[in-house]
Amino acid sequence: MKNKNHSSLVLIDDDLDLLDLLSSFFKQRGFVVYSYPDARIALSEIESKNISVDVVISDLIMPFMSGLEFIKRIREFNSTLPVILMTAEGSLETAVEAISAGAYDFVLKPLHVPQLLISVQRALYLNQIQKENLSFKNLFTENDFMGLKGVIGKSAGFKKAIELAKRVSNSSANIIIFGESGSGKEVVAKAVHELGERKNAPFVAINCSAIPENLLESELFGFAKGAFTGAVGSKIGLFEEANKGTVFLDEIGDLALALQAKLLRVIQEKKIKRIGENTTRDITCRIICATHKDLKKEVEKGNFREDLYFRLNVIPISMPPLRERIEDIIPLSEYFLKKFCLINNVNLKGFSKEALKKLESLPWKGNVRELENAIERAVVLTNKDYVDIDDLPEDPKEVVKSDENKSNDLEHQIFDKSNTMTIDELNKLYIEYVFKKNAYAKEQTAKDLGIDRKTLYRKLKEIEPVANHQH
Amino acid sequence: MLISSAQKLKYLNRRLDEIIELRSFASEKNFLCIKMIAHKLKGNGKTFGYPLITNYGQLLEEAASNEDVEKVSQLIFDLSDTVSFNLNELN
């Protein structure tokens, strides 16, 4: 709840005794109080923004302008300011009329002042939530790109991807989006969905690499009651859930071969079978896939079905990595700064010049996701009223150098005779070391460790929170 | 809520001024103005610790609506009596 010591209150009543009494009561409780015996003057002061106001308490029946008329007039330029009406006219009809006109609450005279205080505190809380809500809405609507809310980017590569998404949004052709992890593949998929005829239907996204194979199958296709141990009821899959909408299959390159065959059938026939059922069901959703892998190479290696590759690769869209669209870094950073200031209820002025330079110079191997995490961390940790260079992460190249210098530490930890460790501990320590050495790039880490990404995900989860915050 | 003696004194002294106005409006049979003052009394009496003033306010508002001259005069007299009594108590 907002600190009452900073809340401002407008009191309107032609009864000067009550005006004095309420004014002193609320001032004693730390409110900034503006009293008016005439609603017309209060209205003019609020409208001209001569005073800042969080809540209004107004009498209902007054000689020059009634409380109802006041509310109607104030709603013409302020739709959220809470107004509490007071009246000695205790009829239900009057109360209904007041609330219909937009009053937040309705209190009866003779006043029970502590009850009025509770009403004021609730109104302040509501006002605070409404203000926050409005700020979030503004944050999204002020970033309007080709009719898409909250989509930020002005680089040629980004524009090209979104423009292509717009062109194909109403077609039924299969789309596959290529791009590094965190580069915004889902943003493009959502753009296809939002810009097309399916925008009012569900958009369902799933990361194929983050879910075990058997679970992924039941997630996608659903299952019938008794299909397997634990299937106590039937469940619809995501293909059915996204009825007339879009299913976004992220990291399709990590899909197991058995599921690739099933997905191919879905794409070809537009029919699915729930696990444990014999009947087929028609699906009406559009399927958009994405991957960070070079699928052509995966086909050559035998990890990805060639027929599925050709089936998916009708309209390929490439999302360039953040380091290739430097122009997007500052607008994205500013957007994330506003977002996390709102979430954390802090007020930061922006970035220092040095911080902006650093933002543009960092390699951002984790792309937009890494940038977002870095800004969130900076907003939370900064002790200034802006984000400075020290609040941003170290250049990974420098971190690697520093980690190399610290390799003796790793060696020391492993071979310290007074501190032996288990194979499991050693395993975790080494994964963390390689992950850091690769500047938190998962693909390279998995490659260096000789494990697949799924295994790396699982291992990193076990190491939490040391390494997993970089996801 | 605690109302200080100073606040009560200020409140009752203002009522004395209003009683003078009420008598004047009663002699002019200006029931609209009587109603307005009575409505205020109905709303503020109890808040300042004087439920009887709220009661007189309510009755006076009704009597003025009915344009009942006799009742209006009687209620102004009773109101005046109550205000004077409470002022004496405070002093």
Coordinates of N, CA and C in Angstrom, one line a residue, chain A residues 132-335:
Chain A
E132 N -0.2 1.8 -11.7 CA 0.8 0.8 -12.2 C 0.3 0.1 -13.4
N133 N -1.0 -0.2 -13.4 CA -1.6 -0.9 -14.5 C -1.5 -0.1 -15.8
L134 N -1.8 1.2 -15.6 CA -1.7 2.2 -16.7 C -0.3 2.3 -17.3
S135 N 0.7 2.3 -16.3 CA 2.1 2.4 -16.7 C 2.5 1.2 -17.6
F136 N 2.1 0.0 -17.1 CA 2.4 -1.2 -17.9 C 1.7 -1.1 -19.3
K137 N 0.5 -0.7 -19.3 CA -0.2 -0.6 -20.6 C 0.5 0.4 -21.5
N138 N 0.9 1.5 -20.9 CA 1.6 2.5 -21.8 C 2.9 2.0 -22.3
L139 N 3.6 1.2 -21.4 CA 4.9 0.7 -21.8 C 4.7 -0.2 -23.0
F140 N 3.6 -1.0 -23.1 CA 3.4 -1.9 -24.2 C 2.9 -1.1 -25.4
T141 N 1.9 -0.1 -25.2 CA 1.4 0.5 -26.3 C 2.3 1.6 -27.0
E142 N 3.2 2.1 -26.2 CA 4.1 3.1 -26.8 C 5.1 2.5 -27.7
N143 N 5.3 1.1 -27.5 CA 6.2 0.4 -28.4 C 5.4 -0.4 -29.4
D144 N 4.9 0.4 -30.4 CA 4.1 -0.2 -31.4 C 4.9 -0.3 -32.7
F145 N 5.1 -1.6 -33.1 CA 5.9 -1.8 -34.4 C 5.0 -2.5 -35.4
M146 N 4.7 -1.9 -36.5 CA 3.8 -2.4 -37.5 C 2.5 -3.0 -36.9
G147 N 2.0 -2.3 -35.9 CA 0.7 -2.8 -35.3 C 0.9 -3.8 -34.2
L148 N 2.1 -4.1 -33.9 CA 2.4 -5.1 -32.9 C 2.8 -4.4 -31.6
K149 N 2.1 -4.7 -30.5 CA 2.4 -4.0 -29.2 C 3.6 -4.7 -28.6
G150 N 4.5 -3.9 -28.0 CA 5.6 -4.4 -27.2 C 6.7 -5.0 -28.1
V151 N 6.7 -4.7 -29.4 CA 7.7 -5.3 -30.3 C 8.7 -4.2 -30.6
I152 N 10.0 -4.4 -30.2 CA 11.0 -3.4 -30.3 C 12.1 -3.8 -31.2
G153 N 12.5 -2.9 -32.1 CA 13.6 -3.1 -32.9 C 13.5 -2.2 -34.1
K154 N 14.7 -1.7 -34.5 CA 14.7 -0.8 -35.7 C 15.8 -1.2 -36.7
S155 N 16.5 -2.3 -36.4 CA 17.6 -2.7 -37.3 C 17.0 -3.3 -38.6
A156 N 17.7 -3.3 -39.6 CA 17.3 -3.8 -40.9 C 16.9 -5.3 -40.8
G157 N 17.8 -6.1 -40.1 CA 17.5 -7.5 -39.9 C 16.2 -7.8 -39.2
F158 N 16.0 -7.0 -38.1 CA 14.8 -7.3 -37.4 C 13.5 -6.9 -38.2
K159 N 13.6 -5.7 -38.8 CA 12.5 -5.3 -39.7 C 12.2 -6.3 -40.8
K160 N 13.2 -6.8 -41.4 CA 13.1 -7.8 -42.5 C 12.3 -9.0 -41.9
A161 N 12.7 -9.5 -40.8 CA 12.0 -10.7 -40.2 C 10.6 -10.4 -39.9
I162 N 10.3 -9.2 -39.3 CA 8.9 -8.9 -39.0 C 8.0 -8.7 -40.2
E163 N 8.7 -8.0 -41.2 CA 7.9 -7.8 -42.5 C 7.6 -9.1 -43.2
L164 N 8.5 -10.0 -43.1 CA 8.2 -11.3 -43.8 C 7.1 -12.0 -43.0
A165 N 7.2 -11.9 -41.6 CA 6.2 -12.5 -40.8 C 4.8 -11.9 -41.2
K166 N 4.8 -10.6 -41.4 CA 3.5 -10.0 -41.8 C 3.0 -10.5 -43.1
R167 N 3.9 -10.7 -44.1 CA 3.5 -11.1 -45.4 C 2.9 -12.5 -45.4
V168 N 3.5 -13.4 -44.5 CA 3.0 -14.8 -44.5 C 2.0 -15.1 -43.5
S169 N 1.6 -14.0 -42.7 CA 0.7 -14.3 -41.6 C -0.7 -14.9 -42.0
N170 N -1.1 -14.5 -43.2 CA -2.5 -15.0 -43.6 C -2.4 -16.2 -44.5
S171 N -1.2 -16.6 -44.8 CA -1.1 -17.8 -45.7 C -1.1 -19.1 -44.8
S172 N -1.2 -20.2 -45.4 CA -1.2 -21.4 -44.6 C 0.1 -22.2 -44.7
A173 N 1.1 -21.5 -45.4 CA 2.4 -22.2 -45.6 C 3.1 -22.4 -44.3
N174 N 3.9 -23.5 -44.3 CA 4.7 -23.8 -43.0 C 5.8 -22.8 -42.9
I175 N 6.1 -22.4 -41.7 CA 7.1 -21.4 -41.4 C 8.1 -22.0 -40.4
I176 N 9.4 -21.8 -40.7 CA 10.4 -22.2 -39.7 C 11.3 -21.0 -39.5
I177 N 11.5 -20.7 -38.2 CA 12.3 -19.5 -37.8 C 13.7 -20.0 -37.3
F178 N 14.7 -19.5 -37.9 CA 16.1 -19.8 -37.5 C 16.6 -18.6 -36.7
G179 N 17.4 -18.9 -35.7 CA 18.1 -17.9 -34.9 C 18.6 -18.5 -33.6
E180 N 19.6 -17.7 -33.1 CA 20.3 -18.2 -31.9 C 19.3 -18.1 -30.7
S181 N 19.6 -18.9 -29.6 CA 18.8 -18.8 -28.4 C 18.7 -17.4 -27.9
G182 N 17.5 -17.0 -27.6 CA 17.3 -15.7 -27.0 C 17.2 -14.6 -28.0
S183 N 17.3 -14.9 -29.3 CA 17.3 -13.8 -30.3 C 15.9 -13.3 -30.6
G184 N 14.9 -13.9 -30.2 CA 13.5 -13.4 -30.4 C 12.7 -14.2 -31.4
K185 N 13.0 -15.5 -31.5 CA 12.3 -16.3 -32.5 C 10.8 -16.4 -32.1
E186 N 10.5 -16.4 -30.8 CA 9.1 -16.5 -30.4 C 8.4 -15.1 -30.7
V187 N 9.1 -14.0 -30.7 CA 8.6 -12.7 -31.0 C 8.1 -12.8 -32.5
V188 N 8.9 -13.4 -33.3 CA 8.5 -13.5 -34.8 C 7.3 -14.4 -34.9
A189 N 7.3 -15.5 -34.2 CA 6.2 -16.5 -34.2 C 4.9 -15.8 -33.8
K190 N 5.0 -15.0 -32.7 CA 3.8 -14.3 -32.2 C 3.4 -13.2 -33.2
A191 N 4.4 -12.6 -33.9 CA 4.0 -11.6 -34.9 C 3.2 -12.3 -36.0
V192 N 3.6 -13.5 -36.5 CA 2.8 -14.2 -37.5 C 1.4 -14.4 -37.0
H193 N 1.3 -14.8 -35.7 CA 0.0 -15.1 -35.1 C -0.8 -13.8 -35.0
E194 N -0.2 -12.8 -34.4 CA -1.0 -11.5 -34.2 C -1.4 -10.8 -35.4
L195 N -0.6 -10.9 -36.5 CA -0.9 -10.1 -37.7 C -1.8 -10.9 -38.6
G196 N -2.1 -12.1 -38.3 CA -3.0 -12.9 -39.2 C -4.4 -13.0 -38.7
E197 N -5.1 -13.9 -39.4 CA -6.5 -14.1 -39.0 C -6.7 -14.9 -37.7
R198 N -5.6 -15.5 -37.3 CA -5.7 -16.4 -36.1 C -5.5 -15.6 -34.8
K199 N -5.4 -14.3 -34.9 CA -5.0 -13.5 -33.7 C -5.9 -13.6 -32.5
N200 N -7.2 -13.9 -32.7 CA -8.1 -14.0 -31.6 C -8.2 -15.4 -31.0
A201 N -7.5 -16.3 -31.6 CA -7.4 -17.7 -31.1 C -6.1 -17.9 -30.3
P202 N -6.0 -19.0 -29.6 CA -4.8 -19.2 -28.7 C -3.5 -19.3 -29.5
F203 N -2.4 -18.8 -28.8 CA -1.1 -19.0 -29.3 C -0.4 -19.8 -28.2
V204 N 0.0 -21.1 -28.6 CA 0.5 -22.0 -27.6 C 2.0 -22.3 -27.9
A205 N 2.9 -22.0 -27.0 CA 4.3 -22.2 -27.3 C 4.8 -23.3 -26.4
I206 N 5.7 -24.1 -27.0 CA 6.4 -25.2 -26.2 C 7.8 -25.4 -26.7
N207 N 8.7 -25.5 -25.7 CA 10.1 -25.7 -26.0 C 10.4 -27.2 -26.0
C208 N 10.7 -27.7 -27.2 CA 10.9 -29.2 -27.4 C 12.1 -29.7 -26.7
S209 N 13.1 -28.9 -26.4 CA 14.3 -29.4 -25.8 C 14.2 -29.4 -24.3
A210 N 13.2 -28.7 -23.7 CA 13.1 -28.6 -22.3 C 12.3 -29.7 -21.7
I211 N 11.6 -30.5 -22.5 CA 10.7 -31.5 -21.9 C 11.1 -32.9 -22.4
P212 N 11.1 -33.9 -21.5 CA 11.5 -35.3 -21.9 C 10.6 -35.8 -23.0
E213 N 11.1 -36.7 -23.8 CA 10.4 -37.2 -25.0 C 9.0 -37.7 -24.8
N214 N 8.9 -38.6 -23.8 CA 7.5 -39.2 -23.6 C 6.5 -38.2 -23.1
L215 N 7.0 -37.2 -22.2 CA 6.1 -36.2 -21.7 C 5.7 -35.2 -22.8
L216 N 6.7 -34.9 -23.7 CA 6.4 -34.0 -24.8 C 5.3 -34.6 -25.7
E217 N 5.4 -35.9 -25.9 CA 4.4 -36.5 -26.8 C 3.0 -36.4 -26.2
S218 N 2.8 -36.6 -24.9 CA 1.5 -36.5 -24.3 C 1.1 -35.0 -24.2
E219 N 2.1 -34.1 -24.1 CA 1.8 -32.7 -24.1 C 1.2 -32.2 -25.5
L220 N 1.8 -32.7 -26.5 CA 1.4 -32.3 -27.9 C 0.2 -33.0 -28.3
F221 N 0.1 -34.3 -28.1 CA -1.1 -35.0 -28.7 C -2.2 -35.3 -27.7
G222 N -1.9 -35.1 -26.4 CA -2.9 -35.5 -25.4 C -3.0 -37.0 -25.2
F223 N -3.8 -37.4 -24.2 CA -4.0 -38.9 -24.0 C -5.4 -39.2 -23.5
A224 N -5.7 -40.5 -23.8 CA -7.0 -41.0 -23.3 C -6.9 -41.6 -21.9
K225 N -8.0 -41.6 -21.2 CA -8.0 -42.2 -19.9 C -7.4 -43.6 -19.9
G226 N -6.5 -43.9 -19.0 CA -5.9 -45.3 -19.0 C -4.9 -45.6 -20.0
A227 N -4.4 -44.6 -20.8 CA -3.5 -44.8 -21.8 C -2.1 -45.3 -21.3
F228 N -1.8 -44.9 -20.1 CA -0.6 -45.3 -19.4 C -0.8 -45.2 -17.9
T229 N 0.1 -45.8 -17.1 CA 0.0 -45.7 -15.7 C 0.0 -44.2 -15.2
G230 N -1.0 -43.9 -14.5 CA -1.1 -42.5 -14.0 C -2.1 -41.7 -14.8
A231 N -2.5 -42.2 -16.0 CA -3.5 -41.4 -16.8 C -4.9 -41.7 -16.3
V232 N -5.1 -41.0 -15.2 CA -6.4 -41.2 -14.5 C -7.6 -40.5 -15.2
G233 N -7.3 -39.6 -16.0 CA -8.3 -38.9 -16.8 C -7.8 -38.7 -18.2
S234 N -8.6 -38.2 -19.1 CA -8.1 -37.9 -20.5 C -7.6 -36.4 -20.5
K235 N -6.7 -36.1 -21.4 CA -6.2 -34.8 -21.5 C -6.1 -34.4 -22.9
I236 N -6.5 -33.2 -23.2 CA -6.3 -32.7 -24.6 C -4.8 -32.2 -24.8
G237 N -4.3 -32.4 -26.0 CA -2.9 -32.0 -26.3 C -2.9 -30.5 -26.8
L238 N -1.7 -30.0 -27.0 CA -1.6 -28.6 -27.4 C -2.1 -28.4 -28.8
F239 N -2.0 -29.4 -29.6 CA -2.5 -29.2 -31.0 C -4.0 -29.0 -31.0
E240 N -4.7 -29.6 -30.0 CA -6.2 -29.4 -29.9 C -6.5 -28.1 -29.2
E241 N -5.6 -27.9 -28.1 CA -5.9 -26.7 -27.3 C -5.8 -25.4 -28.1
A242 N -4.8 -25.4 -29.1 CA -4.7 -24.2 -29.9 C -5.7 -24.2 -31.1
N243 N -6.9 -24.5 -30.7 CA -8.0 -24.6 -31.7 C -8.1 -23.3 -32.6
K244 N -7.8 -23.4 -33.8 CA -7.9 -22.3 -34.8 C -6.8 -21.3 -34.6
G245 N -5.9 -21.6 -33.6 CA -4.8 -20.7 -33.3 C -3.5 -21.2 -33.9
T246 N -2.4 -21.0 -33.1 CA -1.1 -21.3 -33.5 C -0.3 -22.1 -32.5
V247 N 0.4 -23.2 -32.9 CA 1.2 -23.9 -32.0 C 2.7 -23.6 -32.4
F248 N 3.4 -23.1 -31.4 CA 4.8 -22.7 -31.7 C 5.7 -23.8 -31.1
L249 N 6.4 -24.5 -31.9 CA 7.3 -25.6 -31.5 C 8.8 -25.0 -31.5
D250 N 9.3 -24.6 -30.4 CA 10.6 -24.0 -30.3 C 11.6 -25.2 -30.2
E251 N 12.8 -24.9 -30.7 CA 13.9 -25.9 -30.6 C 13.5 -27.2 -31.2
I252 N 12.9 -27.2 -32.4 CA 12.4 -28.3 -33.1 C 13.6 -29.3 -33.5
G253 N 14.8 -28.7 -33.6 CA 16.0 -29.4 -33.9 C 16.4 -30.4 -32.9
D254 N 15.8 -30.3 -31.7 CA 16.1 -31.2 -30.6 C 15.1 -32.2 -30.4
L255 N 14.1 -32.3 -31.3 CA 13.0 -33.2 -31.2 C 13.5 -34.6 -31.6
A256 N 13.1 -35.6 -30.7 CA 13.5 -37.0 -31.0 C 13.0 -37.5 -32.3
L257 N 13.8 -38.4 -32.9 CA 13.4 -38.9 -34.3 C 12.0 -39.5 -34.3
A258 N 11.6 -40.3 -33.2 CA 10.3 -40.9 -33.2 C 9.2 -39.9 -33.3
L259 N 9.4 -38.8 -32.5 CA 8.4 -37.7 -32.5 C 8.4 -36.9 -33.8
Q260 N 9.6 -36.8 -34.5 CA 9.7 -36.1 -35.8 C 8.7 -36.8 -36.8
A261 N 8.7 -38.2 -36.7 CA 7.8 -38.9 -37.7 C 6.4 -38.6 -37.4
K262 N 6.0 -38.5 -36.1 CA 4.6 -38.2 -35.7 C 4.3 -36.8 -36.1
L263 N 5.2 -35.9 -35.9 CA 5.0 -34.5 -36.3 C 4.8 -34.3 -37.8
L264 N 5.6 -35.1 -38.5 CA 5.4 -35.0 -40.0 C 4.0 -35.4 -40.4
R265 N 3.5 -36.5 -39.8 CA 2.1 -36.9 -40.1 C 1.1 -35.8 -39.8
V266 N 1.3 -35.2 -38.6 CA 0.4 -34.1 -38.2 C 0.4 -33.0 -39.3
I267 N 1.6 -32.6 -39.7 CA 1.7 -31.5 -40.6 C 1.1 -31.9 -42.0
Q268 N 1.3 -33.1 -42.4 CA 0.8 -33.6 -43.7 C -0.7 -33.8 -43.7
E269 N -1.2 -34.4 -42.7 CA -2.6 -34.8 -42.7 C -3.5 -33.9 -41.9
K270 N -2.9 -33.1 -41.1 CA -3.7 -32.2 -40.2 C -4.7 -33.0 -39.3
K271 N -4.2 -34.1 -38.9 CA -5.0 -35.0 -38.0 C -4.0 -35.4 -36.9
I272 N -4.6 -35.7 -35.7 CA -3.8 -36.2 -34.6 C -4.6 -37.4 -34.0
K273 N -3.8 -38.2 -33.2 CA -4.4 -39.3 -32.4 C -3.9 -39.1 -31.0
R274 N -4.8 -39.0 -30.1 CA -4.4 -38.9 -28.7 C -3.7 -40.2 -28.3
I275 N -2.8 -40.2 -27.4 CA -2.1 -41.4 -26.9 C -3.2 -42.3 -26.3
G276 N -3.2 -43.6 -26.8 CA -4.2 -44.6 -26.2 C -5.5 -44.6 -26.9
E277 N -5.6 -43.8 -28.0 CA -6.9 -43.7 -28.8 C -6.7 -44.2 -30.2
N278 N -7.7 -44.8 -30.8 CA -7.6 -45.2 -32.1 C -8.2 -44.2 -33.1
T279 N -9.0 -43.4 -32.6 CA -9.7 -42.5 -33.6 C -8.8 -41.2 -33.8
T280 N -8.9 -40.7 -35.0 CA -8.1 -39.5 -35.3 C -9.0 -38.3 -35.2
R281 N -8.4 -37.2 -34.9 CA -9.1 -35.9 -34.7 C -8.5 -34.9 -35.6
D282 N -9.4 -34.1 -36.2 CA -8.9 -33.0 -37.1 C -8.3 -31.9 -36.3
I283 N -7.2 -31.3 -36.7 CA -6.8 -30.1 -36.0 C -6.8 -28.9 -36.9
T284 N -7.0 -27.8 -36.3 CA -7.2 -26.5 -37.1 C -6.1 -25.5 -36.8
C285 N -5.2 -25.9 -36.1 CA -4.1 -24.9 -35.7 C -3.0 -24.8 -36.8
R286 N -2.3 -23.7 -36.8 CA -1.2 -23.5 -37.6 C 0.1 -23.9 -36.8
I287 N 1.0 -24.6 -37.4 CA 2.2 -24.9 -36.7 C 3.4 -24.1 -37.2
I288 N 4.0 -23.4 -36.2 CA 5.3 -22.7 -36.6 C 6.4 -23.3 -35.8
C289 N 7.5 -23.6 -36.4 CA 8.6 -24.2 -35.7 C 9.8 -23.2 -35.7
A290 N 10.7 -23.5 -34.8 CA 11.9 -22.6 -34.7 C 13.1 -23.5 -34.2
T291 N 14.3 -23.1 -34.5 CA 15.4 -23.8 -34.0 C 16.7 -22.9 -34.1
H292 N 17.6 -23.2 -33.2 CA 18.9 -22.5 -33.2 C 19.9 -23.3 -34.0
K293 N 19.5 -24.5 -34.4 CA 20.4 -25.4 -35.1 C 20.4 -25.2 -36.6
D294 N 21.5 -25.7 -37.3 CA 21.5 -25.7 -38.7 C 20.9 -27.0 -39.1
L295 N 19.6 -27.0 -39.5 CA 18.9 -28.2 -39.7 C 19.4 -29.0 -40.9
K296 N 20.0 -28.3 -41.9 CA 20.6 -29.0 -43.0 C 21.7 -29.9 -42.6
K297 N 22.5 -29.4 -41.7 CA 23.6 -30.2 -41.1 C 23.1 -31.3 -40.3
E298 N 22.0 -31.1 -39.6 CA 21.4 -32.1 -38.7 C 20.9 -33.2 -39.6
V299 N 20.4 -32.8 -40.8 CA 19.9 -33.9 -41.7 C 21.0 -34.7 -42.2
E300 N 22.1 -34.0 -42.5 CA 23.3 -34.8 -43.0 C 23.9 -35.7 -41.9
K301 N 23.8 -35.3 -40.7 CA 24.3 -36.1 -39.6 C 23.3 -37.2 -39.2
G302 N 22.1 -37.1 -39.8 CA 21.1 -38.2 -39.5 C 20.3 -37.9 -38.2
N303 N 20.4 -36.7 -37.7 CA 19.7 -36.3 -36.5 C 18.3 -35.8 -36.8
F304 N 18.1 -35.4 -38.0 CA 16.8 -34.8 -38.3 C 16.3 -35.3 -39.7
R305 N 15.0 -35.7 -39.7 CA 14.4 -36.3 -40.9 C 14.4 -35.3 -42.1
E306 N 14.9 -35.8 -43.2 CA 15.0 -34.9 -44.4 C 13.6 -34.5 -44.8
D307 N 12.6 -35.5 -44.8 CA 11.3 -35.2 -45.3 C 10.6 -34.1 -44.4
L308 N 10.9 -34.2 -43.1 CA 10.3 -33.2 -42.2 C 11.0 -31.8 -42.5
Y309 N 12.3 -31.9 -42.7 CA 13.0 -30.6 -43.0 C 12.4 -29.9 -44.2
F310 N 12.2 -30.7 -45.3 CA 11.6 -30.1 -46.5 C 10.2 -29.6 -46.3
R311 N 9.5 -30.3 -45.5 CA 8.1 -30.0 -45.2 C 8.0 -28.7 -44.4
L312 N 9.0 -28.5 -43.5 CA 8.9 -27.3 -42.7 C 9.5 -26.1 -43.4
N313 N 10.5 -26.4 -44.2 CA 11.4 -25.3 -44.7 C 10.7 -24.6 -45.9
V314 N 9.4 -24.3 -45.8 CA 8.7 -23.7 -47.0 C 9.0 -22.2 -46.9
I315 N 8.8 -21.6 -45.8 CA 9.1 -20.2 -45.6 C 10.1 -20.1 -44.4
P316 N 11.4 -20.0 -44.7 CA 12.3 -19.8 -43.6 C 12.5 -18.3 -43.2
I317 N 12.4 -18.0 -41.9 CA 12.7 -16.6 -41.5 C 13.9 -16.7 -40.6
S318 N 14.8 -15.7 -40.9 CA 16.0 -15.7 -40.0 C 16.0 -14.5 -39.0
M319 N 16.2 -14.8 -37.8 CA 16.3 -13.8 -36.8 C 17.7 -13.6 -36.5
P320 N 18.3 -12.4 -36.8 CA 19.7 -12.2 -36.6 C 20.0 -12.1 -35.1
P321 N 21.3 -12.5 -34.7 CA 21.6 -12.4 -33.3 C 21.7 -10.9 -32.9
L322 N 21.6 -10.6 -31.7 CA 21.7 -9.2 -31.2 C 22.9 -8.5 -31.6
R323 N 24.1 -9.2 -31.6 CA 25.3 -8.5 -31.9 C 25.4 -8.1 -33.4
E324 N 24.4 -8.6 -34.2 CA 24.4 -8.1 -35.6 C 23.3 -7.1 -35.8
R325 N 22.7 -6.7 -34.8 CA 21.7 -5.6 -34.9 C 21.9 -4.6 -33.7
I326 N 23.0 -4.0 -33.7 CA 23.5 -3.1 -32.6 C 22.4 -2.0 -32.4
E327 N 21.8 -1.5 -33.5 CA 20.8 -0.4 -33.3 C 19.6 -0.8 -32.4
D328 N 19.4 -2.1 -32.2 CA 18.3 -2.5 -31.3 C 18.6 -2.5 -29.9
I329 N 19.9 -2.5 -29.6 CA 20.4 -2.7 -28.2 C 19.8 -1.6 -27.3
I330 N 20.0 -0.3 -27.7 CA 19.6 0.8 -26.8 C 18.1 0.8 -26.6
P331 N 17.3 0.8 -27.7 CA 15.8 0.8 -27.5 C 15.3 -0.4 -26.7
L332 N 15.9 -1.6 -26.9 CA 15.6 -2.7 -26.0 C 16.0 -2.5 -24.6
S333 N 17.2 -1.9 -24.4 CA 17.6 -1.7 -23.0 C 16.7 -0.7 -22.3
E334 N 16.3 0.4 -23.0 CA 15.4 1.4 -22.4 C 14.1 0.8 -22.1
Y335 N 13.6 -0.1 -23.0 CA 12.3 -0.8 -22.7 C 12.4 -1.7 -21.4

